[in-house]
CSV table of C-alpha atoms in Angstrom, one decimal:
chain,number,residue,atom,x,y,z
A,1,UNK,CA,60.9,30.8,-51.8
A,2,UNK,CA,63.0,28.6,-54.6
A,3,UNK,CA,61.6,31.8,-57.1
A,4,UNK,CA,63.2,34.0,-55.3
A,5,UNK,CA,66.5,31.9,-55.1
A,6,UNK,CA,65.9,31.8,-58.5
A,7,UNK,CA,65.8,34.9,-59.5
A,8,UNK,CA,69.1,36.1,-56.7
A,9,UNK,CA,71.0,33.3,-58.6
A,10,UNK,CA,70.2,34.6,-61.5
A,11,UNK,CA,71.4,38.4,-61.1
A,12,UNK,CA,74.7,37.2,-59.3
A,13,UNK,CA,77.5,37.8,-61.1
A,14,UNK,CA,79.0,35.1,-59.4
A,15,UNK,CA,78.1,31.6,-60.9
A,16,UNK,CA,79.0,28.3,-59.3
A,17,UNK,CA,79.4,25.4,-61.9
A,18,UNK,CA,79.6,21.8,-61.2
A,19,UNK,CA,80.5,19.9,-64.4
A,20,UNK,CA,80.7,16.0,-64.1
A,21,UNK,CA,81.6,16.7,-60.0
A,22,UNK,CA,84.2,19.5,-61.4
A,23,UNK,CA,83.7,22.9,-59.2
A,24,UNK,CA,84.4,26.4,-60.8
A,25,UNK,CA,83.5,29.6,-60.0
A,26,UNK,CA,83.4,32.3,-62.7
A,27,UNK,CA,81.1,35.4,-63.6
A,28,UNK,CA,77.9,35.7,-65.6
A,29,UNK,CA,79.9,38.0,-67.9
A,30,UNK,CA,82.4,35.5,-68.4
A,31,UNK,CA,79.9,32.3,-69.0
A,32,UNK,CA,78.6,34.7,-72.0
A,33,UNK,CA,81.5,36.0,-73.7
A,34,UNK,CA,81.3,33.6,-77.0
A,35,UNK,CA,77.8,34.8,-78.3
A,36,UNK,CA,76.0,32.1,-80.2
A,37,UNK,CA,77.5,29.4,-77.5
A,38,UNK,CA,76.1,27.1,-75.7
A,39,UNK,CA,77.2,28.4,-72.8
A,40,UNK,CA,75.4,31.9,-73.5
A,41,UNK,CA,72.6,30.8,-74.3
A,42,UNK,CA,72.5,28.3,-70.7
A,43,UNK,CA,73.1,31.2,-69.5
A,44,UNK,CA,71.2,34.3,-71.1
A,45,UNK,CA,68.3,35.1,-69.2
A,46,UNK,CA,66.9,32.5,-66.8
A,47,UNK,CA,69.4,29.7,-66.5
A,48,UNK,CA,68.6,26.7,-68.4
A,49,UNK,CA,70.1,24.1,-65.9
A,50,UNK,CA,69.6,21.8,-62.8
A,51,UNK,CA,71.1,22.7,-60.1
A,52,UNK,CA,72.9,20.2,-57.4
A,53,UNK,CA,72.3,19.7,-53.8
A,54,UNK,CA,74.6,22.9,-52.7
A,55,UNK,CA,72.8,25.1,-55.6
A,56,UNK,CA,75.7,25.4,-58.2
A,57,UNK,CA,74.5,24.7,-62.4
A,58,UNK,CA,75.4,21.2,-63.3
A,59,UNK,CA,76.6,20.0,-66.4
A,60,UNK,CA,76.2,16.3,-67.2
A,61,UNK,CA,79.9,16.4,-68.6
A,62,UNK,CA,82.9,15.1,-67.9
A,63,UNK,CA,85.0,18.3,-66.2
A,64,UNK,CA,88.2,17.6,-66.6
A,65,UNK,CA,89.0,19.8,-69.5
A,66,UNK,CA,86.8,22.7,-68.8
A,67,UNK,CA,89.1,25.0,-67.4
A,68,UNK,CA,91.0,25.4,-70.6
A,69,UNK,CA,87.7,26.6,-71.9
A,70,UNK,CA,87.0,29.1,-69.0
A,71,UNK,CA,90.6,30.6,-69.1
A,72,UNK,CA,90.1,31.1,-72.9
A,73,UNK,CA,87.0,33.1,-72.1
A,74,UNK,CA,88.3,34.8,-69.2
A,75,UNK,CA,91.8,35.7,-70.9
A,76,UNK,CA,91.8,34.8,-74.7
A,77,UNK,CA,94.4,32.1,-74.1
A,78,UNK,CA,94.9,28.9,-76.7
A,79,UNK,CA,95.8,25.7,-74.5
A,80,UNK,CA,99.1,23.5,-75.9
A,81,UNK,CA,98.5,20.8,-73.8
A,82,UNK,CA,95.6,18.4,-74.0
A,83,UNK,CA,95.2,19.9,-77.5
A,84,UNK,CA,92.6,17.0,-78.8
A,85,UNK,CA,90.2,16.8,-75.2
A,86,UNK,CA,89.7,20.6,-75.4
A,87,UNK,CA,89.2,21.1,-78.8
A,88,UNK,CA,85.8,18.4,-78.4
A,89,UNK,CA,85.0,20.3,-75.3
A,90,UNK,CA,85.1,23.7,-77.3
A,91,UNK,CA,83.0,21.4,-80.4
A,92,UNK,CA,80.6,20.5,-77.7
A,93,UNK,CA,80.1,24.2,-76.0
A,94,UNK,CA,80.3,25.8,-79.5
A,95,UNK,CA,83.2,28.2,-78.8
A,96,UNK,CA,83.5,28.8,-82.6
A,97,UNK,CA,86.6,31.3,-82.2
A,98,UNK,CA,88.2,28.7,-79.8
A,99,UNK,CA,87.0,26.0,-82.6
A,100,UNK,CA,88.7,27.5,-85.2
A,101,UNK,CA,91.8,28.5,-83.6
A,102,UNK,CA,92.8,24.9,-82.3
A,103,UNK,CA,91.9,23.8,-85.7
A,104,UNK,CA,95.0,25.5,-86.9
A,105,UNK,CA,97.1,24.0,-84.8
A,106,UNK,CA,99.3,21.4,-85.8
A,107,UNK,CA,97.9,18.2,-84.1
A,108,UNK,CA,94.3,18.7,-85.1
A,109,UNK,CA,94.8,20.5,-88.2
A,110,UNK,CA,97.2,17.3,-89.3
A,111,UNK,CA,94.3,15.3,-88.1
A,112,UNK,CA,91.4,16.7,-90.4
A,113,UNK,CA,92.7,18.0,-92.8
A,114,UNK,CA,95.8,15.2,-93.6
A,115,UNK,CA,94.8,12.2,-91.4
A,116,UNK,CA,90.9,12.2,-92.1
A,117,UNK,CA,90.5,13.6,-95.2
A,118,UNK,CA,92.9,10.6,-96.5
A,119,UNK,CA,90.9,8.0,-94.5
A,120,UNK,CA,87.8,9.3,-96.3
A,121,UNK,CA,88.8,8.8,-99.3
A,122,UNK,CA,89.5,5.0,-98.7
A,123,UNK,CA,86.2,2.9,-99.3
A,124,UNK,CA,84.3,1.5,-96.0
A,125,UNK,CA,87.3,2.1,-94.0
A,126,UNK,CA,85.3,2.7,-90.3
A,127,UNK,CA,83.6,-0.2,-91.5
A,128,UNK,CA,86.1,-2.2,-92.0
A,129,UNK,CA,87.7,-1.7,-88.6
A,130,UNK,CA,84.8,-2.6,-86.9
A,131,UNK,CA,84.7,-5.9,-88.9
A,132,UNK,CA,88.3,-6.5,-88.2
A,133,UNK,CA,87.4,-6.5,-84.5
A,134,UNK,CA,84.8,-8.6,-84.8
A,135,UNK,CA,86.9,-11.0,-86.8
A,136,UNK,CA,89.3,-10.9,-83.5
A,137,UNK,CA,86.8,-11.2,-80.8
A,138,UNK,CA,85.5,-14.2,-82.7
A,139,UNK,CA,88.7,-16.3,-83.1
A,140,UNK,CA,90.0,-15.3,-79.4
A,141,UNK,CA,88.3,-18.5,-77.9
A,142,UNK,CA,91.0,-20.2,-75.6
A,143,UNK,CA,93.8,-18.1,-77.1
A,144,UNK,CA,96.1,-15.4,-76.1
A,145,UNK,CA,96.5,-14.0,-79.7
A,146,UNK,CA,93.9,-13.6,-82.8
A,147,UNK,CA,95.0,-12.8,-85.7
A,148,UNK,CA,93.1,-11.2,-88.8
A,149,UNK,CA,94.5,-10.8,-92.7
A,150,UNK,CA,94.4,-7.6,-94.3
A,151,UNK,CA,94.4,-7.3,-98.1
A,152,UNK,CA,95.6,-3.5,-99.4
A,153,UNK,CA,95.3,-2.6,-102.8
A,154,UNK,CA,96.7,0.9,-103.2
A,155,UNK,CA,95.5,1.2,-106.7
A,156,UNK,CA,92.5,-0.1,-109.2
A,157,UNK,CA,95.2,-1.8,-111.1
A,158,UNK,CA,96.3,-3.6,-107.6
A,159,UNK,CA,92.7,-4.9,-107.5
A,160,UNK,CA,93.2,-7.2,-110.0
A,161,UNK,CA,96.4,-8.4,-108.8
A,162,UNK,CA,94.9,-8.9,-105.4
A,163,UNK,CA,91.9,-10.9,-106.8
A,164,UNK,CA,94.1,-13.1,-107.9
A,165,UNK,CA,96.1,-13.4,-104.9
A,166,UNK,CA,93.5,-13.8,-103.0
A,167,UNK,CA,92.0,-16.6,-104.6
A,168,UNK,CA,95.2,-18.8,-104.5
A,169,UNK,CA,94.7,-18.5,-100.3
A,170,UNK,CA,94.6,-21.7,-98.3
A,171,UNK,CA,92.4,-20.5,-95.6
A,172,UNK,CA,88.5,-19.0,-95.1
A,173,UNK,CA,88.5,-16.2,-97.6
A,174,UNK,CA,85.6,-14.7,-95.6
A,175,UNK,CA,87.8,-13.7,-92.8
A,176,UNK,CA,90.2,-11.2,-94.7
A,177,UNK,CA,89.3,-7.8,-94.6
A,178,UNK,CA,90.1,-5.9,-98.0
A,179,UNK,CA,91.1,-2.0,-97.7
A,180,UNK,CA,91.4,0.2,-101.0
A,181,UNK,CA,91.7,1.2,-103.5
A,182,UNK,CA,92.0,4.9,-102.6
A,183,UNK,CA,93.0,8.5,-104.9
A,184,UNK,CA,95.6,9.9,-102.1
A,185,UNK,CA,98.9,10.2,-101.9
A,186,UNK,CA,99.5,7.9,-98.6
A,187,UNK,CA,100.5,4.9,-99.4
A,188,UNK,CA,100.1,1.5,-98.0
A,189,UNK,CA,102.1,1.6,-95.0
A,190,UNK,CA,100.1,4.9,-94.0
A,191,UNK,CA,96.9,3.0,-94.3
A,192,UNK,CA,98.4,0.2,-92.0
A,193,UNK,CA,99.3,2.9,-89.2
A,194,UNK,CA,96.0,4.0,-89.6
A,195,UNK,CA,94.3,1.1,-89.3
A,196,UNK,CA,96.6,0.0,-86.1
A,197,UNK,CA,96.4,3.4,-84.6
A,198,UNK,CA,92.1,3.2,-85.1
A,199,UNK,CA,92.1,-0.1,-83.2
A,200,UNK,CA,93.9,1.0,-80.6
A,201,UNK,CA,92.0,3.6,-79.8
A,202,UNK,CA,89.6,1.6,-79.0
A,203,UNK,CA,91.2,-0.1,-76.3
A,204,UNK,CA,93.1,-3.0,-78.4
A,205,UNK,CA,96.7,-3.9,-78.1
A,206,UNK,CA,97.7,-4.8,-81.7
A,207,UNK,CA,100.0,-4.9,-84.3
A,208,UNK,CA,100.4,-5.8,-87.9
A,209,UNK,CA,103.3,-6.9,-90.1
A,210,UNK,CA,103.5,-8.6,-93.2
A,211,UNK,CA,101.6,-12.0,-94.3
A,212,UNK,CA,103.9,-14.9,-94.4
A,213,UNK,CA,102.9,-17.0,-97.6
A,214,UNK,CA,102.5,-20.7,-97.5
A,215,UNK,CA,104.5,-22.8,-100.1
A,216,UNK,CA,102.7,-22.2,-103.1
A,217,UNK,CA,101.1,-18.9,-102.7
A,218,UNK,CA,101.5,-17.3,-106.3
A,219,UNK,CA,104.9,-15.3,-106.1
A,220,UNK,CA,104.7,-11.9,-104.7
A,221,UNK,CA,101.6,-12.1,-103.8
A,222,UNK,CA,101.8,-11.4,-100.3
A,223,UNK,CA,103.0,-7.8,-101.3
A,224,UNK,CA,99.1,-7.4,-100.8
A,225,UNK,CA,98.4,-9.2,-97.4
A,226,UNK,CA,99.0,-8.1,-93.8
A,227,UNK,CA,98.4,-10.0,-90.6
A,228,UNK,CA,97.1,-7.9,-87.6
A,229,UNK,CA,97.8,-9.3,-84.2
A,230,UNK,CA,95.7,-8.5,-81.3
A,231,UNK,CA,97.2,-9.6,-78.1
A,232,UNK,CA,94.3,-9.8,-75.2
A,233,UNK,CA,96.4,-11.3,-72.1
């Protein structure tokens, strides 16, 4: 019995989807339009998927975005809205014509090629995020705001500078995150929108401005230190 609904599900052109509790309905034809996708080869031949308790394919994914990525198929049209979700749904189905096409527009083409490409060029910057949070969760005890010092230096000849600096500081050394330097033409403030716009993605409310110096704090030095805010209440 469940061979032969099988094998009836199999040569209907009709296919029921259910992605993340997202129903469409669309043909067999148009599931393997992209050849080489994932969705063909789900698809090509005997399906490849679980079904749900009414007998539609699921897909352990959130649905939301999907029918961008079915009207492509079914009509060759780009989506300008929700640019960013449906281009990670087309990375994750492997709609490479889709794929390449939203990577020439604006917003994800400024993205890898501009926004990424700079951040990779500046040493342990993921990294660094992660230990800037940490450094925020840790001194959040009993507070509404934690605060973490950034030291930038743009260039190898702002390393020195910043050593310097950075030794005449009257507080723990250990929690000041240093960024830089980097070979790119952003400059400091674009590392600091970054860095603010990284954390934030993440779920944080923060933002950063420049490091008030104690009395005493070798002159200009501060050029070089930033104090991110996190607010959590």
């Amino acid at each position: 019995m469940w061979k032969e609904q099988e094998t009836k599900i199999l040569l209907s052109p009709i296919v029921q989807l259910n992605i993340g509790g997202e129903i469409y309905t669309t043909t067999l034809n148009t599931l393997k339009r992209c050849s080489g996708s994932k969705l063909y080869d789900l698809f090509n031949g005997q399906p490849k998927l679980r079904t749900d308790s009414e007998g539609r394919f699921f897909i352990d994914r959130d649905g939301k975005h999907f029918r961008y990525i079915l009207e492509y198929l079914r009509t060759n049209q780009v989506p300008t809205e929700c640019v960013k979700e449906v281009y990670k749904e087309a990375l994750f189905y492997d709609i490479e014509p889709l794929v390449k096409i939203l990577e020439e527009s604006p917003v994800i083409f400024g993205e890898i090629v501009g926004r990424k490409q700079f951040l990779a060029r500046v040493p342990n910057y993921s990294e660094n995020i992660e230990v800037m949070i940490r450094i925020a969760r840790a001194e959040v005890v009993a507070s509404r705001y934690s605060n973490v010092i950034v030291c930038v230096a743009r260039t190898e000849d702002d390393v020195g500078k910043c050593h310097d600096a950075f030794n005449s500081l009257h507080m723990d050394k250990e929690s000041v995150v240093k960024f830089g330097p980097w070979k790119a033409s952003p400059g400091i403030t674009d590392l600091l929108d970054c860095i603010k716009a990284d954390i934030q993605q993440k779920g944080y409310s923060v933002t950063y401005m420049t490091y008030v110096a104690d009395k005493g704090f070798l002159s200009k030095s501060y050029d070089y230190f930033y104090k991110f805010v996190f607010t959590w209440w």
